[in-house]
């Protein structure tokens, strides 16, 4: 899979007929969408024809972008679900401290698991995108490959007698009765 062309698509369409909301934010004016692999340049060119941004990244740069996007979806959806289905914008504006603590946890564990270090300002980039799609609802979905990836890291640590590297994440999943065991 790692040798396939891949895309981290930051694109939202509120309803049919609306223009897409690009991943361009005040913290990432170059856009957040990224592609890697053999066809990344062709994909980026297609998006650019539609006035949408796409960065072509390789190696660790792509891995860092992938981790940030994964942290975004997992953290915003979990904090929203823990707060009665707060919208993405409400998570960003009303639950900032809870979000920051969870983002810090997920970033640190993800960095350790993937062997990369995120660029400074990850939280600011993530919340800027949250503001761009503020109207979107939250819900923890597709557990196995979203929050489940982080949960597996916690479970492996606990099973080997180590402390949970993401206690807030695990507690949130447990509160929502989302842990698979």
XYZ file of C-alpha atoms in Angstrom:
181
model
C 0.000 0.000 0.000
C 2.826 2.407 0.811
C 4.001 2.358 -2.823
C 0.545 3.247 -4.174
C -0.450 6.790 -4.995
C -2.297 8.219 -2.000
C -4.170 11.437 -1.244
C -5.031 13.225 1.984
C -8.090 15.088 0.782
C -9.180 18.158 2.728
C -12.317 18.959 0.819
C -15.834 19.457 2.054
C -19.113 20.060 0.255
C -21.962 21.157 2.504
C -24.709 20.100 0.087
C -25.172 19.177 -3.549
C -24.475 22.131 -5.815
C -22.342 24.021 -3.294
C -18.754 24.885 -4.126
C -16.224 22.712 -2.351
C -14.493 24.066 0.720
C -10.780 23.660 0.121
C -8.208 22.873 2.802
C -6.782 26.386 2.584
C -6.812 28.035 6.007
C -5.268 31.013 7.756
C -2.661 28.642 9.232
C -2.043 26.761 5.951
C -2.419 29.157 3.013
C -0.731 26.581 0.750
C -3.598 24.179 1.501
C -3.704 20.961 3.470
C -4.576 18.476 0.721
C -1.537 16.365 -0.131
C -0.728 13.583 -2.559
C 2.148 11.135 -2.858
C 3.228 8.444 -5.268
C 3.491 7.921 -9.004
C 0.285 9.774 -9.909
C 0.482 12.536 -7.294
C 1.472 15.216 -9.797
C -1.370 14.301 -12.150
C -3.854 14.330 -9.267
C -2.599 17.709 -8.036
C -2.902 19.119 -11.584
C -6.530 17.970 -11.806
C -7.406 19.637 -8.517
C -5.596 22.822 -9.539
C -7.702 22.963 -12.735
C -10.687 23.223 -10.388
C -8.969 25.979 -8.364
C -8.250 23.583 -5.493
C -4.868 23.287 -3.809
C -2.829 20.105 -3.542
C 0.724 19.664 -2.295
C 2.870 16.842 -3.651
C 4.800 15.277 -0.764
C 7.073 12.278 -0.425
C 8.465 10.178 2.413
C 8.351 11.561 5.936
C 6.731 14.798 4.774
C 3.720 12.801 3.582
C 3.730 10.648 6.721
C 3.622 13.784 8.893
C 0.717 15.185 6.843
C -1.075 11.832 7.105
C -0.648 11.768 10.887
C -2.002 15.315 11.223
C -5.103 14.493 9.183
C -5.642 11.338 11.220
C -5.288 13.257 14.477
C -7.752 15.861 13.166
C -10.553 13.427 12.390
C -10.018 11.305 15.499
C -9.739 14.195 17.956
C -12.511 16.430 16.627
C -14.970 13.562 16.264
C -14.238 12.152 19.734
C -14.438 15.508 21.524
C -17.658 16.312 19.656
C -19.193 12.957 20.568
C -18.185 13.421 24.206
C -19.981 16.778 24.199
C -23.432 15.755 22.992
C -22.559 15.809 19.301
C -21.083 19.309 19.253
C -20.315 20.520 15.735
C -16.720 20.785 14.527
C -16.881 24.546 15.101
C -18.176 24.104 18.634
C -15.383 21.642 19.371
C -12.852 24.221 18.161
C -14.374 27.203 19.977
C -16.057 25.792 23.108
C -14.010 22.700 23.953
C -10.542 23.983 23.074
C -8.742 22.782 26.209
C -10.222 19.294 25.983
C -9.332 19.211 22.280
C -5.776 20.445 22.851
C -5.082 17.784 25.488
C -6.373 15.037 23.205
C -4.489 16.362 20.160
C -1.268 16.497 22.188
C -1.768 12.869 23.257
C -2.570 11.587 19.784
C 0.265 13.523 18.144
C 2.846 12.217 20.608
C 1.708 8.607 20.297
C 1.427 8.834 16.520
C 4.883 10.371 16.210
C 6.354 7.556 18.305
C 4.533 4.871 16.322
C 5.500 6.266 12.911
C 8.971 7.551 13.739
C 8.289 11.126 12.628
C 8.111 14.512 14.357
C 5.310 16.882 13.377
C 6.224 20.432 12.467
C 5.534 23.037 15.140
C 2.017 24.466 15.021
C 0.055 21.250 14.477
C -2.703 22.279 16.887
C -3.064 25.652 15.153
C -3.293 23.969 11.736
C -5.897 21.509 12.979
C -8.080 24.133 14.636
C -7.813 26.399 11.580
C -9.251 23.591 9.459
C -11.914 23.057 12.131
C -12.978 26.670 11.653
C -13.109 26.156 7.879
C -15.603 23.290 8.247
C -17.251 24.532 11.448
C -20.767 23.502 10.407
C -19.885 19.815 10.071
C -21.365 17.362 12.586
C -19.242 15.060 14.722
C -19.485 11.339 15.378
C -16.929 8.603 15.932
C -17.193 6.413 12.830
C -15.062 3.862 11.019
C -13.469 2.947 14.330
C -11.155 0.220 13.036
C -8.992 2.516 10.894
C -9.580 5.806 12.673
C -9.618 5.852 16.477
C -8.972 2.118 16.471
C -5.415 2.692 15.249
C -4.708 4.817 18.325
C -6.596 2.417 20.592
C -4.409 -0.452 19.359
C -1.312 1.520 20.368
C -2.770 1.953 23.867
C -3.786 -1.687 24.097
C -0.310 -2.896 23.067
C 1.284 -0.680 25.720
C -1.100 -1.860 28.435
C -0.746 -5.511 27.418
C 3.025 -5.213 27.817
C 2.741 -3.665 31.298
C 3.451 -0.087 30.183
C 1.249 2.926 30.932
C -1.380 3.955 28.411
C 0.206 6.630 26.196
C -3.258 8.060 25.480
C -5.339 7.860 28.668
C -7.698 10.658 27.607
C -8.396 8.934 24.294
C -8.984 5.576 25.960
C -11.227 7.157 28.617
C -13.272 8.924 25.938
C -13.747 5.739 23.934
C -14.696 3.864 27.106
C -17.213 6.538 28.117
C -18.858 6.242 24.694
C -18.719 2.423 24.930
C -16.595 2.216 21.787
C -13.752 0.000 22.975
C -13.879 -3.355 21.198
C -13.032 -5.427 24.293
